[in-house]
Short mmCIF file of C-alpha atoms and ligand atoms in Angstrom, two decimals:
data_model
loop_
_atom_site.label_atom_id
_atom_site.label_comp_id
_atom_site.label_asym_id
_atom_site.label_seq_id
_atom_site.Cartn_x
_atom_site.Cartn_y
_atom_site.Cartn_z
CA MET A 7 51.40 -20.33 -21.53
CA SER A 8 49.35 -21.13 -24.63
CA GLU A 9 46.81 -18.62 -25.85
CA ILE A 10 44.39 -17.34 -23.24
CA ARG A 11 40.81 -17.73 -24.40
CA VAL A 12 37.80 -17.03 -22.23
CA ARG A 13 34.09 -16.97 -22.87
CA ILE A 14 31.04 -14.92 -22.00
CA PRO A 15 28.14 -17.36 -22.24
CA PRO A 16 24.91 -15.83 -20.89
CA SER A 17 21.58 -17.57 -21.11
CA PRO A 18 19.11 -15.12 -22.68
CA THR A 19 16.38 -15.86 -20.16
CA GLY A 20 16.18 -12.39 -18.60
CA LEU A 21 17.37 -8.80 -18.90
CA LEU A 22 21.11 -8.20 -18.50
CA HIS A 23 21.81 -8.84 -14.83
CA VAL A 24 24.54 -7.14 -12.80
CA GLY A 25 25.87 -10.59 -11.87
CA THR A 26 26.31 -11.46 -15.54
CA VAL A 27 28.16 -8.18 -16.04
CA ARG A 28 30.47 -8.83 -13.08
CA THR A 29 31.38 -12.24 -14.54
CA ALA A 30 31.75 -10.81 -18.05
CA LEU A 31 33.92 -8.02 -16.67
CA TYR A 32 36.30 -10.39 -14.87
CA ASN A 33 36.61 -12.45 -18.05
CA TYR A 34 37.23 -9.29 -20.03
CA LEU A 35 39.88 -8.01 -17.63
CA PHE A 36 41.64 -11.36 -17.46
CA ALA A 37 41.67 -11.73 -21.25
CA LYS A 38 42.83 -8.17 -21.90
CA LYS A 39 45.53 -8.40 -19.29
CA HIS A 40 46.95 -11.54 -20.87
CA LYS A 41 46.38 -10.41 -24.46
CA GLY A 42 43.88 -13.20 -24.89
CA LYS A 43 40.61 -13.57 -26.77
CA ILE A 44 36.99 -13.41 -25.63
CA VAL A 45 34.33 -15.60 -27.20
CA PHE A 46 30.69 -14.67 -26.83
CA ARG A 47 27.92 -17.25 -27.06
CA PHE A 48 24.29 -17.48 -26.08
CA GLU A 49 23.37 -20.58 -24.14
CA ASP A 50 19.87 -20.72 -25.50
CA THR A 51 19.04 -24.41 -25.39
CA ASP A 52 16.10 -23.69 -23.08
CA LYS A 53 13.68 -22.82 -25.87
CA GLU A 54 10.85 -21.78 -23.61
CA ARG A 55 12.75 -19.33 -21.46
CA SER A 56 15.17 -17.93 -24.07
CA LYS A 57 13.88 -14.78 -25.77
CA LYS A 58 15.13 -12.60 -28.62
CA GLU A 59 14.39 -9.44 -26.62
CA TYR A 60 16.68 -10.64 -23.82
CA GLU A 61 19.43 -11.35 -26.33
CA GLU A 62 19.12 -7.80 -27.60
CA ASP A 63 19.12 -6.37 -24.11
CA ILE A 64 22.22 -8.34 -23.10
CA LEU A 65 24.16 -7.41 -26.24
CA SER A 66 23.28 -3.73 -26.12
CA GLY A 67 23.89 -3.57 -22.38
CA LEU A 68 27.39 -5.01 -22.65
CA LYS A 69 28.10 -2.69 -25.55
CA ASN A 70 26.95 0.36 -23.57
CA LEU A 71 29.25 -0.68 -20.77
CA GLY A 72 32.16 -0.97 -23.19
CA LEU A 73 32.65 -4.72 -22.78
CA SER A 74 33.53 -6.04 -26.21
CA TYR A 75 34.37 -9.54 -27.43
CA ASP A 76 36.52 -10.93 -30.20
CA GLU A 77 34.56 -13.90 -31.52
CA GLY A 78 30.87 -14.67 -31.76
CA VAL A 79 27.99 -14.30 -31.32
CA PHE A 80 27.51 -18.08 -31.29
CA TYR A 81 24.15 -19.63 -30.50
CA GLN A 82 23.88 -23.07 -28.97
CA SER A 83 20.47 -23.43 -30.62
CA LYS A 84 22.23 -23.36 -34.01
CA ARG A 85 24.80 -26.00 -33.11
CA THR A 86 22.57 -29.07 -32.76
CA GLU A 87 24.43 -30.96 -35.49
CA ILE A 88 27.76 -30.51 -33.73
CA TYR A 89 26.38 -31.75 -30.41
CA LYS A 90 24.76 -34.71 -32.18
CA LYS A 91 28.05 -35.70 -33.80
CA TYR A 92 29.81 -35.88 -30.44
CA LEU A 93 26.86 -37.63 -28.79
CA GLU A 94 27.23 -40.38 -31.35
CA VAL A 95 30.90 -40.72 -30.42
CA LEU A 96 30.07 -41.08 -26.73
CA LEU A 97 27.34 -43.65 -27.48
CA GLU A 98 29.56 -45.62 -29.78
CA GLU A 99 32.35 -45.78 -27.24
CA GLY A 100 29.94 -46.79 -24.47
CA LYS A 101 30.67 -43.64 -22.47
CA ALA A 102 27.05 -42.65 -22.66
CA TYR A 103 23.94 -44.73 -23.19
CA LYS A 104 20.37 -44.43 -24.26
CA CYS A 105 18.09 -44.67 -21.26
CA PHE A 106 14.59 -45.87 -22.10
CA CYS A 107 13.26 -45.83 -18.55
CA THR A 108 9.73 -44.49 -18.46
CA LYS A 109 8.55 -42.03 -15.85
CA GLU A 110 6.69 -44.82 -14.09
CA GLU A 111 9.76 -47.06 -14.00
CA LEU A 112 11.89 -44.26 -12.58
CA GLU A 113 9.26 -43.41 -10.00
CA LYS A 114 9.04 -47.04 -8.91
CA LYS A 115 12.77 -47.28 -8.51
CA ARG A 116 12.81 -44.10 -6.47
CA GLU A 117 10.19 -45.38 -4.11
CA GLU A 118 12.12 -48.60 -3.60
CA GLN A 119 15.28 -46.66 -2.82
CA ILE A 120 13.47 -44.49 -0.28
CA LYS A 121 11.93 -47.60 1.26
CA ASN A 122 15.37 -49.18 1.60
CA LYS A 123 16.76 -45.95 3.05
CA LEU A 124 19.06 -45.45 0.10
CA PRO A 125 19.68 -41.98 -1.34
CA PRO A 126 17.43 -41.63 -4.38
CA ARG A 127 19.59 -41.65 -7.48
CA HIS A 128 19.36 -42.90 -10.98
CA GLU A 129 20.10 -46.53 -11.55
CA CYS A 130 18.99 -48.64 -14.46
CA CYS A 131 20.17 -51.41 -16.69
CA CYS A 132 19.42 -49.66 -19.95
CA CYS A 133 23.10 -49.63 -20.84
CA ASP A 134 22.93 -53.38 -21.17
CA ASN A 135 19.95 -53.14 -23.45
CA GLN A 136 20.58 -50.46 -26.05
CA ASP A 137 18.27 -52.08 -28.60
CA ARG A 138 15.07 -51.39 -26.73
CA LYS A 139 12.63 -49.33 -28.81
CA GLY A 140 10.88 -46.13 -27.87
CA ASP A 141 11.76 -42.69 -26.57
CA PHE A 142 15.04 -42.33 -24.77
CA VAL A 143 17.28 -39.81 -23.10
CA VAL A 144 21.07 -39.99 -23.31
CA ARG A 145 22.81 -40.53 -20.01
CA PHE A 146 26.48 -40.10 -19.27
CA LYS A 147 27.98 -43.19 -17.70
CA VAL A 148 29.80 -42.18 -14.52
CA SER A 149 32.77 -44.40 -13.58
CA LYS A 150 32.63 -45.53 -9.98
CA ASN A 151 35.19 -44.99 -7.20
CA LYS A 152 37.03 -42.19 -8.86
CA ASP A 153 38.10 -38.88 -7.41
CA ILE A 154 37.49 -35.84 -9.54
CA ILE A 155 40.01 -33.20 -8.60
CA PHE A 156 40.55 -29.74 -9.97
CA ASP A 157 42.57 -26.75 -8.93
CA ASP A 158 40.21 -23.83 -8.90
CA LEU A 159 42.09 -20.57 -9.44
CA VAL A 160 39.97 -18.91 -6.76
CA ARG A 161 38.91 -21.68 -4.44
CA GLY A 162 42.00 -23.86 -4.55
CA LYS A 163 41.88 -27.64 -4.71
CA VAL A 164 38.39 -29.12 -5.06
CA LYS A 165 37.85 -32.87 -4.76
CA ILE A 166 34.70 -34.89 -5.14
CA SER A 167 34.08 -38.61 -5.41
CA SER A 168 32.37 -39.84 -8.54
CA ASN A 169 30.25 -42.06 -6.31
CA GLU A 170 28.30 -38.96 -5.38
CA ILE A 171 27.22 -38.46 -8.95
CA ALA A 172 24.67 -40.70 -10.64
CA ASP A 173 24.56 -41.24 -14.39
CA PHE A 174 23.22 -37.91 -15.58
CA VAL A 175 21.19 -36.95 -18.61
CA ILE A 176 23.19 -35.11 -21.25
CA ALA A 177 20.50 -35.01 -23.93
CA LYS A 178 16.73 -35.36 -23.91
CA SER A 179 17.02 -36.87 -27.41
CA MET A 180 19.69 -36.90 -30.10
CA THR A 181 18.69 -33.37 -31.09
CA GLU A 182 18.00 -31.97 -27.63
CA PRO A 183 21.35 -31.80 -25.83
CA LEU A 184 21.49 -30.31 -22.33
CA TYR A 185 23.52 -27.62 -20.68
CA ASN A 186 26.41 -29.52 -19.03
CA TYR A 187 27.17 -31.37 -22.19
CA CYS A 188 26.81 -28.45 -24.65
CA VAL A 189 29.07 -26.29 -22.51
CA VAL A 190 31.86 -28.83 -22.67
CA VAL A 191 31.55 -29.32 -26.42
CA ASP A 192 31.51 -25.56 -26.97
CA ASP A 193 34.40 -24.82 -24.64
CA TYR A 194 36.40 -27.53 -26.39
CA GLU A 195 35.51 -26.40 -29.90
CA MET A 196 36.06 -22.76 -29.03
CA LYS A 197 39.43 -23.62 -27.49
CA ILE A 198 38.63 -22.04 -24.15
CA SER A 199 41.61 -22.03 -21.81
CA HIS A 200 39.95 -20.48 -18.71
CA ILE A 201 36.40 -20.84 -17.48
CA ILE A 202 35.70 -17.92 -15.16
CA ARG A 203 32.16 -18.06 -13.87
CA GLY A 204 29.94 -17.65 -10.84
CA GLU A 205 30.22 -19.96 -7.88
CA ASP A 206 26.78 -21.37 -8.65
CA GLY A 207 28.48 -23.16 -11.56
CA ILE A 208 30.82 -25.12 -9.32
CA SER A 209 28.43 -28.04 -8.78
CA ASN A 210 28.46 -28.60 -12.55
CA THR A 211 32.22 -28.66 -12.81
CA PRO A 212 32.82 -32.33 -11.82
CA LYS A 213 30.26 -33.49 -14.36
CA GLN A 214 31.84 -31.32 -17.02
CA ILE A 215 35.31 -32.63 -16.16
CA MET A 216 34.08 -36.20 -16.59
CA ILE A 217 32.82 -35.32 -20.05
CA TYR A 218 36.18 -33.81 -20.99
CA GLU A 219 37.87 -36.97 -19.76
CA ALA A 220 35.51 -39.19 -21.73
CA PHE A 221 36.60 -37.41 -24.90
CA ASN A 222 40.22 -37.24 -23.83
CA TRP A 223 40.13 -33.48 -24.22
CA ASN A 224 42.33 -31.05 -22.32
CA ILE A 225 40.56 -29.69 -19.30
CA PRO A 226 40.54 -25.89 -19.07
CA GLN A 227 41.37 -24.04 -15.86
CA PHE A 228 38.43 -23.10 -13.68
CA ALA A 229 37.90 -20.01 -11.56
CA HIS A 230 34.65 -19.73 -9.63
CA LEU A 231 33.75 -16.22 -8.54
CA PRO A 232 32.09 -15.47 -5.20
CA LEU A 233 28.34 -15.09 -5.07
CA ILE A 234 26.86 -11.61 -5.04
CA LEU A 235 24.74 -11.10 -1.94
CA ASN A 236 21.98 -8.76 -0.78
CA GLN A 237 22.66 -6.62 2.28
CA ASP A 238 21.15 -9.35 4.48
CA LYS A 239 23.69 -11.82 3.00
CA SER A 240 21.08 -13.77 1.05
CA LYS A 241 21.83 -14.45 -2.62
CA LEU A 242 21.27 -11.34 -4.74
CA SER A 243 17.69 -11.47 -5.86
CA LYS A 244 15.40 -9.37 -7.98
CA ARG A 245 13.00 -9.12 -5.10
CA LYS A 246 15.40 -7.42 -2.73
CA ASN A 247 17.49 -5.46 -5.13
CA ARG A 248 17.54 -3.93 -8.52
CA VAL A 249 19.51 -6.28 -10.70
CA SER A 250 18.96 -5.28 -14.29
CA VAL A 251 21.64 -3.11 -15.84
CA ASP A 252 18.99 -1.11 -17.72
CA ALA A 253 17.43 -0.09 -14.42
CA PHE A 254 20.74 1.29 -13.17
CA LEU A 255 21.59 3.09 -16.38
CA GLU A 256 18.11 4.60 -16.65
CA ASP A 257 18.45 5.83 -13.12
CA GLY A 258 21.57 7.69 -14.14
CA ILE A 259 24.34 5.44 -12.95
CA LEU A 260 27.24 6.05 -15.34
CA PRO A 261 28.52 2.97 -17.20
CA ASP A 262 32.11 3.51 -16.01
CA ALA A 263 30.99 3.91 -12.42
CA LEU A 264 28.91 0.73 -12.61
CA LEU A 265 31.86 -1.22 -13.99
CA ASN A 266 34.16 0.22 -11.32
CA PHE A 267 31.66 -0.80 -8.65
CA LEU A 268 31.15 -4.30 -10.08
CA ALA A 269 34.90 -4.85 -10.34
CA LEU A 270 35.06 -4.44 -6.56
CA LEU A 271 32.38 -7.07 -5.96
CA GLY A 272 34.72 -9.89 -5.09
CA TRP A 273 38.10 -8.40 -5.89
CA ASN A 274 40.43 -5.71 -4.65
CA THR A 275 44.04 -4.68 -4.86
CA SER A 276 46.23 -4.99 -1.81
CA ASP A 277 46.30 -1.22 -1.32
CA GLU A 278 42.49 -1.07 -1.10
CA LYS A 279 42.32 1.41 -3.95
CA GLU A 280 38.70 1.86 -5.01
CA ILE A 281 38.54 4.07 -8.06
CA PHE A 282 39.81 2.62 -11.33
CA THR A 283 39.47 3.37 -15.01
CA LEU A 284 38.91 0.35 -17.22
CA ASP A 285 42.56 0.49 -18.30
CA GLU A 286 43.73 0.56 -14.71
CA LEU A 287 41.50 -2.42 -13.94
CA ILE A 288 43.09 -4.34 -16.80
CA GLN A 289 46.54 -3.50 -15.42
CA GLU A 290 45.73 -4.41 -11.84
CA PHE A 291 43.34 -7.34 -12.20
CA ASP A 292 44.56 -10.68 -10.94
CA LEU A 293 42.49 -13.78 -10.23
CA LYS A 294 44.75 -14.33 -7.21
CA ASN A 295 43.06 -11.40 -5.50
CA VAL A 296 39.52 -12.62 -6.09
CA HIS A 297 37.80 -13.31 -2.77
CA LYS A 298 36.35 -16.63 -1.76
CA GLY A 299 33.57 -15.19 0.38
CA GLY A 300 30.37 -13.68 -1.02
CA ALA A 301 30.36 -10.02 -2.02
CA VAL A 302 27.63 -7.74 -0.70
CA PHE A 303 25.91 -5.54 -3.25
CA ASP A 304 25.91 -2.18 -1.50
CA GLU A 305 23.90 0.41 -3.43
CA LYS A 306 25.16 3.20 -1.18
CA LYS A 307 28.68 2.46 -2.28
CA LEU A 308 27.56 2.43 -5.88
CA LEU A 309 26.07 5.91 -5.40
CA TRP A 310 29.24 7.12 -3.74
CA ILE A 311 31.34 5.91 -6.66
CA ASN A 312 28.85 7.31 -9.16
CA GLY A 313 28.96 10.70 -7.41
CA LEU A 314 32.73 10.75 -7.83
CA TYR A 315 32.43 9.98 -11.53
CA ILE A 316 29.82 12.74 -11.93
CA ARG A 317 32.09 15.22 -10.19
CA ASN A 318 34.94 14.27 -12.48
CA LYS A 319 32.97 15.02 -15.63
CA SER A 320 33.35 18.39 -17.28
CA THR A 321 30.17 20.42 -16.92
CA GLU A 322 29.79 20.30 -20.71
CA GLU A 323 29.83 16.51 -20.68
CA LEU A 324 27.43 16.38 -17.77
CA LYS A 325 25.08 18.74 -19.57
CA LYS A 326 24.58 16.24 -22.39
CA LEU A 327 23.93 13.50 -19.89
CA VAL A 328 21.34 15.33 -17.77
CA ILE A 329 19.34 16.96 -20.58
CA PRO A 330 17.20 13.85 -21.26
CA TYR A 331 16.25 13.74 -17.56
CA LEU A 332 15.38 17.46 -17.52
CA LYS A 333 13.30 17.12 -20.66
CA LYS A 334 11.41 14.20 -19.21
CA ALA A 335 10.64 16.27 -16.13
CA ASN A 336 9.46 19.17 -18.35
CA ILE A 337 12.06 21.55 -17.04
CA ASP A 338 12.61 24.52 -19.33
CA TYR A 339 16.36 24.51 -18.75
CA MET A 340 17.18 26.98 -21.54
CA LYS A 341 14.76 29.57 -20.26
CA HIS A 342 17.49 31.93 -19.05
CA GLY A 343 20.01 30.98 -21.73
CA GLU A 344 22.84 28.51 -22.05
CA ASP A 345 25.20 30.30 -19.72
CA PHE A 346 22.71 30.31 -16.88
CA PHE A 347 22.03 26.59 -17.38
CA THR A 348 25.74 25.79 -17.36
CA LYS A 349 26.33 27.71 -14.14
CA ALA A 350 23.27 26.24 -12.46
CA LEU A 351 24.36 22.73 -13.36
CA LYS A 352 27.89 23.37 -12.21
CA SER A 353 26.63 24.51 -8.83
CA THR A 354 24.80 21.21 -8.27
CA GLN A 355 27.45 18.89 -9.70
CA GLU A 356 29.11 18.35 -6.32
CA ARG A 357 25.94 17.03 -4.79
CA MET A 358 24.60 14.93 -7.64
CA LYS A 359 24.90 11.20 -6.98
CA LYS A 360 23.02 9.99 -10.05
CA LEU A 361 21.74 11.70 -13.19
CA SER A 362 18.10 11.14 -12.28
CA GLU A 363 18.57 13.56 -9.38
CA ALA A 364 19.21 16.40 -11.82
CA PRO A 365 15.57 17.55 -12.14
CA GLU A 366 15.13 17.65 -8.38
CA LEU A 367 18.41 19.50 -7.84
CA LEU A 368 17.88 21.99 -10.67
CA ALA A 369 14.12 22.61 -10.75
CA PHE A 370 14.17 25.70 -8.49
CA PHE A 371 16.48 27.56 -10.85
CA PHE A 372 13.81 27.57 -13.55
CA LYS A 373 10.65 28.02 -11.48
CA GLU A 374 8.70 31.20 -12.13
CA ASP A 375 6.99 31.53 -8.79
CA LEU A 376 8.53 29.80 -5.82
CA ASP A 377 6.21 28.51 -3.17
CA TYR A 378 7.46 27.03 0.05
CA PRO A 379 6.41 26.89 3.69
CA VAL A 380 7.38 29.87 5.80
CA ASP A 381 9.08 27.68 8.39
CA PHE A 382 11.85 26.91 5.88
CA PHE A 383 13.24 30.24 7.05
CA GLU A 384 13.54 29.17 10.66
CA HIS A 385 16.74 27.59 11.89
CA GLU A 386 16.97 27.17 15.60
CA LYS A 387 20.62 26.22 15.81
CA MET A 388 21.70 29.15 13.71
CA GLY A 389 19.41 31.49 15.63
CA VAL A 390 17.16 32.29 12.70
CA THR A 391 13.61 33.25 13.62
CA GLN A 392 11.07 34.66 11.18
CA ASP A 393 11.86 38.17 12.42
CA VAL A 394 15.58 37.65 11.89
CA ALA A 395 14.80 36.30 8.43
CA LYS A 396 12.76 39.39 7.52
CA LYS A 397 15.55 41.68 8.59
CA ALA A 398 18.10 39.56 6.75
CA LEU A 399 16.16 39.75 3.50
CA LYS A 400 15.76 43.51 3.78
CA GLU A 401 19.49 43.91 4.39
CA ALA A 402 20.16 41.69 1.40
CA ILE A 403 17.96 43.83 -0.85
CA ASN A 404 19.89 46.94 0.18
CA ALA A 405 23.26 45.36 -0.25
CA ILE A 406 22.53 43.84 -3.65
CA SER A 407 20.78 46.89 -5.05
CA ASN A 408 23.84 48.99 -4.38
CA LEU A 409 26.35 46.61 -5.93
CA GLU A 410 27.72 47.46 -9.32
CA GLU A 411 28.44 43.88 -10.26
CA ILE A 412 26.87 40.74 -8.81
CA THR A 413 29.51 38.03 -8.54
CA GLN A 414 30.35 35.47 -5.90
CA GLU A 415 33.20 37.68 -4.73
CA THR A 416 31.37 41.01 -4.60
CA THR A 417 28.34 39.55 -2.82
CA GLU A 418 30.50 37.70 -0.34
CA GLU A 419 32.38 40.87 0.44
CA VAL A 420 29.32 43.01 1.22
CA LEU A 421 27.37 40.34 3.03
CA VAL A 422 30.26 39.33 5.24
CA ALA A 423 30.82 42.98 6.07
CA LYS A 424 27.13 43.27 6.90
CA ILE A 425 27.31 40.29 9.25
CA LYS A 426 30.15 41.95 11.12
CA GLU A 427 28.33 45.24 11.27
CA LEU A 428 25.19 43.60 12.71
CA GLY A 429 27.18 41.40 15.05
CA TRP A 430 25.25 38.38 13.72
CA LYS A 431 26.23 34.80 13.10
CA ASN A 432 26.85 33.92 9.44
CA GLY A 433 23.75 31.76 9.21
CA GLN A 434 21.44 34.48 10.48
CA LEU A 435 22.02 36.52 7.37
CA LEU A 436 22.89 33.85 4.85
CA TRP A 437 20.37 31.09 5.61
CA PRO A 438 17.28 33.23 4.91
CA ILE A 439 18.75 34.63 1.69
CA ARG A 440 19.58 31.15 0.46
CA VAL A 441 16.09 29.88 1.27
CA ALA A 442 14.53 32.83 -0.55
CA LEU A 443 16.67 32.25 -3.63
CA SER A 444 16.08 28.53 -3.83
CA GLY A 445 12.86 27.81 -1.98
CA GLU A 446 14.70 24.75 -0.67
CA LYS A 447 16.31 23.74 2.58
CA PHE A 448 19.32 22.39 0.76
CA SER A 449 20.84 24.02 -2.28
CA PRO A 450 24.13 25.40 -3.55
CA GLY A 451 25.68 28.22 -1.53
CA VAL A 452 24.22 31.70 -1.34
CA PHE A 453 27.01 33.61 -3.12
CA GLU A 454 27.00 31.14 -5.99
CA LEU A 455 23.23 31.47 -6.30
CA LEU A 456 23.39 35.27 -6.30
CA GLU A 457 25.87 35.25 -9.15
CA ILE A 458 23.87 32.73 -11.17
CA PHE A 459 20.55 34.56 -10.74
CA GLY A 460 21.98 38.06 -11.15
CA ARG A 461 20.49 41.20 -9.70
CA ASN A 462 16.93 41.20 -11.06
CA GLU A 463 16.04 37.59 -10.45
CA SER A 464 17.74 37.63 -7.04
CA LEU A 465 15.77 40.71 -5.95
CA LYS A 466 12.56 39.21 -7.28
CA ARG A 467 13.08 36.04 -5.26
CA ILE A 468 14.09 37.86 -2.09
CA ASN A 469 11.01 40.06 -2.34
CA LYS A 470 8.89 36.97 -2.76
CA GLY A 471 10.53 35.65 0.42
CA LEU A 472 9.40 38.78 2.25
CA GLU A 473 5.86 38.18 0.99
CA ILE A 474 5.95 34.65 2.35
CA LEU A 475 7.25 35.97 5.67
CA ALA A 476 4.69 38.79 5.86
N1 LIG B 20 24.88 -19.90 -19.30
C1 LIG B 20 25.33 -19.91 -17.96
C2 LIG B 20 24.70 -18.74 -17.23
O1 LIG B 20 24.17 -17.84 -17.84
C3 LIG B 20 26.83 -19.79 -17.89
C4 LIG B 20 27.47 -20.92 -17.17
C5 LIG B 20 28.97 -21.10 -17.49
O2 LIG B 20 29.68 -20.09 -17.51
O3 LIG B 20 29.39 -22.21 -17.70
O4 LIG B 20 24.69 -18.74 -16.02
#
């Protein structure tokens, strides 16, 4: 096989979208796997909708995710001369023509077609009259009665009759070329071997193939990736889902976890493995395993994957990641020293699904005066009434006061012995202590909390619990 060359060609008309990342990722994986090259270009011919700030967001977003490229950045807006040169070739060879039809003329024709029950499509005789003066657009001349066939690497053989395609505009003027045409010129000039893009691009493919043929250029291979869908199977939209990569990263989704999740949107290995490093993805990725059907964007799955990645971080690494969130929430996380912070964080790591949950999970550790409703102490199933809770807290004070050292092991030993002695269920003693220590219904386990808080703070909190129960 000759050199593999793919492209990442976003239009900078919005913030970096998860769909763009999924497509970029598949291109990246395919190129890396086959030791190929990745070309990056901005398709910014739409001057009104293309914005510098979107370009910056897309570039920095891909960089943060670790998706690099080998060549570029190219800008279509800076390549007008190149497009013009090839337009002249097409005009000269009669493969495209200047169309001078005015709006009124086109409208009239349309009405006639509708009246005669014909499908409305462009037809004119401008190609026979190229010397007419005035404004014109450039139309590609579509040959009739021809099948356009391509072998899509995902969808298989696709066939469409050229009779379904009317002569289409490829430039609004000699210096205003349009998307379908620019893409072909770029992909040719940039020697692209594989065009891997979203399924929404498939309707453009026959037109693009005709342009390749008009120039006698080699046609690259196409692979159209399945659409990304909302939970209700509609096309992924901003309205129903978060779609900007910034929004996910700000919310504390880890870049690696997001990539792992996006890789699974439309692809899997035969063994249904779900957790991959980027290197493993490169090893395993194969266009053959890309699905034809749409892929549902399931945020719950994303959180599940993200939780796994958080658990796999060392607590030191996680510390650096959560500090900005704690600062923003005004949590004085160094109040009891570094060691306390590390242990507190470690105790919540298991339950953290995204970094933005850190303030909520950690706040109670640093609160001076806990305040919570008394009914937090009650737990019907475990047989905890307020009276049981009071007794439990008093027993806890005794047990802890007498311990020489407060560790998970020593506290577990005395409290378990106490449970036996009282003939209670575990929860009757442990639930109230845990509530008093955390002021929360859900928190890390009681022995872990006792060790983290140490004797003084633990006793202070348990006493406060008794006040609340009084
Ligand atoms: N610029 C197009 C987009 O952002 C890419 C289409 C293509 O890959 O040909 O959707």
